[in-house]
Amino acid sequence: MADNQYKKYPKGTSYRARMQRKKNHIDSRIQEANIDKGIIVLLTGNGKGKSSSSLGMVCRALGYNMQVGIAKFLKGMQDTGEDAFLAKQPNVQTAFMKTGFTWDTQDKEYDTAMAVETWSKAQGYLKDKSIDLVVLDELTYMISYKYLDEQMILDALNNRPKNQHVVITGRAASKSLIDIADTVSEVKDIKHAFRANIKAQKGVDL
Ligand code: ATP
Ligand code: MG
């Protein structure tokens, strides 16, 4: 990709001229991007970095004193470093589906009930104008496991306050989620320490 970028310039074009052209292009794109609205960011794919990226956005929002609502679906029983951190943040509300992983509970009815309960809190965030950023962590599985109705989720996203941002994480996002999102990134799994038998590390994985 970087190669193509450089190929655009005729051979011999000076560094300064190339950078000036680049600057003109970037400046004009920045000027065109003048719409201010709440966006949906969808982070999917099999690689590590989806939930932790959503927490990066939470940090950004808190830095501006914004209000944040976080619903963690499929949270698992183990507390993470961020749970301890978030509990101390006055501008953060949380809803945890603390049921353990589905392969541990092996009880679809119970998991569905827990998903519905967590969703009702998430839906509250999506109706609340005072919440600036909503994180719906691991939401994609609620759709793929059919714990939650997809149309109900799409309606709640569509009807949320105009300036509210939403971050959705989870593998194998559905086409409808990809369609409704404004920004979609797929994290690709190239290598993961776990496959070299390194256990989940505090501060990095949990
Ligand atoms: P993180 O929370 O670290 O950003 P993630 O949200 O992208 O990870 P999940 O699928 O939600 O990924 O998995 C959460 C946990 O599983 C984390 O501890 C993470 O390090 C680990 N994990 C993520 N991807 C992989 C992978 N490809 N192989 C093994 N473990 C993984
Ligand atoms: Mg995750």
CSV table of C-alpha atoms and ligand atoms in Angstrom, one decimal:
chain,number,residue,atom,x,y,z
A,1,MET,CA,0.0,0.0,0.0
A,2,ALA,CA,2.8,2.4,1.0
A,3,ASP,CA,4.4,1.6,-2.4
A,4,ASN,CA,1.4,2.7,-4.4
A,5,GLN,CA,1.3,5.9,-2.4
A,6,TYR,CA,4.8,6.8,-3.5
A,7,LYS,CA,4.3,5.6,-7.1
A,8,LYS,CA,1.7,8.5,-7.6
A,9,TYR,CA,4.6,11.0,-7.7
A,10,PRO,CA,6.7,11.2,-10.9
A,11,LYS,CA,10.4,10.2,-10.4
A,12,GLY,CA,12.5,13.2,-9.3
A,13,THR,CA,9.7,15.0,-7.5
A,14,SER,CA,11.3,16.6,-4.5
A,15,TYR,CA,10.4,15.5,-1.0
A,16,ARG,CA,9.1,18.9,-0.2
A,17,ALA,CA,6.8,19.0,-3.2
A,18,ARG,CA,5.5,15.5,-2.4
A,19,MET,CA,4.8,16.5,1.2
A,20,GLN,CA,3.1,19.7,0.0
A,21,ARG,CA,0.8,17.7,-2.3
A,22,LYS,CA,0.1,15.3,0.5
A,23,LYS,CA,-0.7,18.2,2.8
A,24,ASN,CA,-3.0,19.8,0.3
A,25,HIS,CA,-4.9,16.6,-0.1
A,26,ILE,CA,-5.2,15.9,3.6
A,27,ASP,CA,-6.2,19.5,4.4
A,28,SER,CA,-9.0,19.4,1.8
A,29,ARG,CA,-10.2,16.1,3.1
A,30,ILE,CA,-10.3,17.5,6.6
A,31,GLN,CA,-12.3,20.5,5.4
A,32,GLU,CA,-14.8,18.3,3.6
A,33,ALA,CA,-15.3,16.2,6.8
A,34,ASN,CA,-17.5,18.7,8.5
A,35,ILE,CA,-20.4,16.6,9.8
A,36,ASP,CA,-20.6,16.2,13.5
A,37,LYS,CA,-22.7,13.3,14.7
A,38,GLY,CA,-22.7,10.3,17.0
A,39,ILE,CA,-21.1,7.3,15.2
A,40,ILE,CA,-21.1,3.6,15.5
A,41,VAL,CA,-17.7,1.9,15.6
A,42,LEU,CA,-17.7,-1.9,15.0
A,43,LEU,CA,-14.6,-3.8,15.9
A,44,THR,CA,-14.6,-7.4,14.7
A,45,GLY,CA,-12.3,-10.2,13.5
A,46,ASN,CA,-10.4,-13.0,15.2
A,47,GLY,CA,-7.3,-11.1,16.4
A,48,LYS,CA,-6.7,-9.7,19.8
A,49,GLY,CA,-7.4,-6.0,20.4
A,50,LYS,CA,-11.2,-5.4,20.0
A,51,SER,CA,-12.3,-4.9,23.6
A,52,SER,CA,-9.1,-3.2,24.6
A,53,SER,CA,-9.5,-0.8,21.7
A,54,SER,CA,-13.0,0.1,23.0
A,55,LEU,CA,-11.4,0.9,26.3
A,56,GLY,CA,-9.0,3.2,24.6
A,57,MET,CA,-12.1,5.2,23.4
A,58,VAL,CA,-13.5,5.1,26.9
A,59,CYS,CA,-10.2,6.8,28.1
A,60,ARG,CA,-10.5,9.4,25.4
A,61,ALA,CA,-14.1,10.2,26.3
A,62,LEU,CA,-13.4,10.4,30.0
A,63,GLY,CA,-10.5,12.8,29.2
A,64,TYR,CA,-13.2,15.2,27.9
A,65,ASN,CA,-15.4,14.6,30.9
A,66,MET,CA,-17.9,12.7,28.8
A,67,GLN,CA,-20.4,10.2,30.3
A,68,VAL,CA,-19.9,6.5,29.4
A,69,GLY,CA,-22.1,3.4,29.6
A,70,ILE,CA,-20.5,0.0,29.2
A,71,ALA,CA,-22.4,-3.2,28.7
A,72,LYS,CA,-20.3,-6.3,28.7
A,73,PHE,CA,-22.0,-9.3,27.2
A,74,LEU,CA,-20.2,-12.7,27.7
A,75,LYS,CA,-18.0,-11.2,30.3
A,76,GLY,CA,-16.9,-14.3,32.0
A,77,MET,CA,-16.5,-14.8,35.8
A,78,GLN,CA,-13.0,-13.4,36.0
A,79,ASP,CA,-12.6,-9.7,36.9
A,80,THR,CA,-10.3,-7.8,34.7
A,81,GLY,CA,-8.0,-4.8,35.3
A,82,GLU,CA,-10.4,-2.5,33.6
A,83,ASP,CA,-13.3,-3.6,35.7
A,84,ALA,CA,-11.4,-2.4,38.8
A,85,PHE,CA,-10.4,0.8,37.0
A,86,LEU,CA,-13.9,1.5,35.7
A,87,ALA,CA,-15.5,1.0,39.1
A,88,LYS,CA,-13.6,4.0,40.3
A,89,GLN,CA,-14.7,6.3,37.5
A,90,PRO,CA,-17.7,8.6,38.4
A,91,ASN,CA,-18.6,9.1,34.8
A,92,VAL,CA,-18.9,5.4,33.9
A,93,GLN,CA,-21.9,3.2,34.3
A,94,THR,CA,-21.6,-0.6,33.8
A,95,ALA,CA,-23.8,-3.6,33.2
A,96,PHE,CA,-22.1,-7.0,33.2
A,97,MET,CA,-23.5,-10.2,32.0
A,98,LYS,CA,-21.6,-12.1,34.6
A,99,THR,CA,-22.6,-15.6,33.7
A,100,GLY,CA,-19.3,-17.2,32.6
A,101,PHE,CA,-18.8,-18.3,29.0
A,102,THR,CA,-21.5,-20.2,27.2
A,103,TRP,CA,-19.3,-23.2,27.0
A,104,ASP,CA,-19.1,-23.2,30.8
A,105,THR,CA,-22.7,-22.6,31.7
A,106,GLN,CA,-24.1,-24.9,28.9
A,107,ASP,CA,-27.5,-23.6,29.7
A,108,LYS,CA,-29.1,-21.7,26.8
A,109,GLU,CA,-32.2,-20.6,28.8
A,110,TYR,CA,-30.2,-19.1,31.6
A,111,ASP,CA,-27.7,-17.4,29.2
A,112,THR,CA,-30.6,-16.0,27.2
A,113,ALA,CA,-32.2,-14.6,30.4
A,114,MET,CA,-28.9,-13.0,31.4
A,115,ALA,CA,-28.4,-11.5,27.9
A,116,VAL,CA,-31.9,-10.0,28.0
A,117,GLU,CA,-31.2,-8.5,31.5
A,118,THR,CA,-27.9,-7.0,30.4
A,119,TRP,CA,-29.5,-5.7,27.2
A,120,SER,CA,-32.3,-3.9,29.1
A,121,LYS,CA,-29.5,-1.9,30.8
A,122,ALA,CA,-27.7,-1.3,27.5
A,123,GLN,CA,-31.0,-0.2,26.0
A,124,GLY,CA,-31.3,2.3,28.9
A,125,TYR,CA,-27.9,3.8,27.9
A,126,LEU,CA,-29.0,4.0,24.3
A,127,LYS,CA,-32.1,6.1,25.3
A,128,ASP,CA,-30.2,8.3,27.7
A,129,LYS,CA,-29.2,11.7,26.2
A,130,SER,CA,-26.7,12.3,29.0
A,131,ILE,CA,-24.6,9.3,27.9
A,132,ASP,CA,-22.1,10.3,25.3
A,133,LEU,CA,-20.4,6.9,24.6
A,134,VAL,CA,-21.9,3.5,24.8
A,135,VAL,CA,-19.7,0.3,24.6
A,136,LEU,CA,-21.5,-2.9,23.7
A,137,ASP,CA,-18.7,-5.4,24.3
A,138,GLU,CA,-19.1,-8.8,22.7
A,139,LEU,CA,-22.6,-7.9,21.4
A,140,THR,CA,-22.0,-9.8,18.2
A,141,TYR,CA,-22.4,-13.2,19.9
A,142,MET,CA,-25.8,-12.2,21.3
A,143,ILE,CA,-27.0,-12.1,17.8
A,144,SER,CA,-25.1,-15.1,16.4
A,145,TYR,CA,-26.3,-17.3,19.4
A,146,LYS,CA,-29.8,-15.9,19.0
A,147,TYR,CA,-29.9,-14.7,22.6
A,148,LEU,CA,-31.2,-11.3,21.5
A,149,ASP,CA,-33.3,-10.3,18.5
A,150,GLU,CA,-31.2,-8.5,15.9
A,151,GLN,CA,-33.9,-6.2,14.8
A,152,MET,CA,-34.5,-5.0,18.3
A,153,ILE,CA,-30.8,-4.1,18.6
A,154,LEU,CA,-30.8,-2.3,15.2
A,155,ASP,CA,-33.9,-0.3,16.3
A,156,ALA,CA,-32.3,0.7,19.5
A,157,LEU,CA,-29.2,1.8,17.7
A,158,ASN,CA,-31.2,3.7,15.1
A,159,ASN,CA,-33.3,5.5,17.7
A,160,ARG,CA,-30.5,6.5,20.0
A,161,PRO,CA,-29.7,10.2,20.7
A,162,LYS,CA,-28.2,11.9,17.7
A,163,ASN,CA,-24.9,12.7,19.2
A,164,GLN,CA,-24.3,9.5,21.1
A,165,HIS,CA,-21.4,7.3,20.0
A,166,VAL,CA,-21.5,3.5,20.2
A,167,VAL,CA,-18.7,1.0,20.1
A,168,ILE,CA,-19.6,-2.6,19.4
A,169,THR,CA,-17.1,-5.5,19.7
A,170,GLY,CA,-17.0,-9.2,18.9
A,171,ARG,CA,-16.0,-11.7,16.3
A,172,ALA,CA,-18.1,-12.5,13.2
A,173,ALA,CA,-20.2,-9.4,13.1
A,174,SER,CA,-23.5,-9.8,11.1
A,175,LYS,CA,-24.0,-8.0,7.8
A,176,SER,CA,-26.7,-5.8,9.4
A,177,LEU,CA,-24.3,-4.6,12.1
A,178,ILE,CA,-21.6,-3.9,9.4
A,179,ASP,CA,-24.3,-1.9,7.5
A,180,ILE,CA,-25.4,0.1,10.4
A,181,ALA,CA,-21.9,1.0,11.6
A,182,ASP,CA,-20.1,4.1,10.4
A,183,THR,CA,-16.6,2.7,11.0
A,184,VAL,CA,-15.8,-1.0,10.8
A,185,SER,CA,-12.4,-2.6,11.6
A,186,GLU,CA,-11.5,-6.2,11.4
A,187,VAL,CA,-8.6,-7.2,13.7
A,188,LYS,CA,-6.7,-10.0,12.0
A,189,ASP,CA,-5.2,-12.9,14.0
A,190,ILE,CA,-1.6,-13.3,12.9
A,191,LYS,CA,-0.2,-14.7,16.1
A,192,HIS,CA,-1.3,-15.0,19.7
A,193,ALA,CA,0.8,-15.8,22.7
A,194,PHE,CA,-1.9,-18.2,24.0
A,195,ARG,CA,-1.0,-20.6,21.2
A,196,ALA,CA,2.5,-20.8,22.6
A,197,ASN,CA,1.0,-21.9,25.9
A,198,ILE,CA,1.5,-18.4,27.5
A,199,LYS,CA,-1.4,-17.9,29.8
A,200,ALA,CA,-3.6,-14.7,29.8
A,201,GLN,CA,-1.4,-11.9,31.2
A,202,LYS,CA,-2.6,-9.3,33.7
A,203,GLY,CA,-2.5,-5.8,32.2
A,204,VAL,CA,-2.5,-7.2,28.7
A,205,ASP,CA,-5.2,-9.8,28.3
A,206,LEU,CA,-7.3,-9.2,31.4
B,1,ATP,P1,-8.8,-7.9,24.1
B,1,ATP,O1,-9.8,-7.9,25.2
B,1,ATP,O2,-7.5,-8.4,24.6
B,1,ATP,O3,-8.7,-6.7,23.3
B,1,ATP,P2,-10.4,-9.1,22.0
B,1,ATP,O4,-11.6,-8.4,22.6
B,1,ATP,O5,-10.0,-8.7,20.7
B,1,ATP,O6,-9.2,-9.1,23.1
B,1,ATP,P3,-11.8,-11.6,22.5
B,1,ATP,O7,-12.2,-12.5,21.4
B,1,ATP,O8,-12.9,-10.8,23.2
B,1,ATP,O9,-10.7,-10.7,21.9
B,1,ATP,O10,-11.0,-12.4,23.6
B,1,ATP,C1,-10.7,-11.9,24.8
B,1,ATP,C2,-9.6,-12.7,25.5
B,1,ATP,O11,-9.1,-13.7,24.6
B,1,ATP,C3,-8.4,-11.8,25.7
B,1,ATP,O12,-7.8,-12.2,26.9
B,1,ATP,C4,-7.5,-12.0,24.5
B,1,ATP,O13,-6.1,-11.8,24.8
B,1,ATP,C5,-7.8,-13.4,24.2
B,1,ATP,N1,-7.7,-13.6,22.7
B,1,ATP,C6,-8.1,-12.7,21.8
B,1,ATP,N2,-7.8,-13.2,20.5
B,1,ATP,C7,-7.3,-14.4,20.7
B,1,ATP,C8,-6.8,-15.4,19.8
B,1,ATP,N3,-6.8,-15.2,18.5
B,1,ATP,N4,-6.3,-16.5,20.4
B,1,ATP,C9,-6.2,-16.7,21.7
B,1,ATP,N5,-6.7,-15.8,22.6
B,1,ATP,C10,-7.2,-14.6,22.1
B,2,MG,MG,-13.3,-8.8,23.4
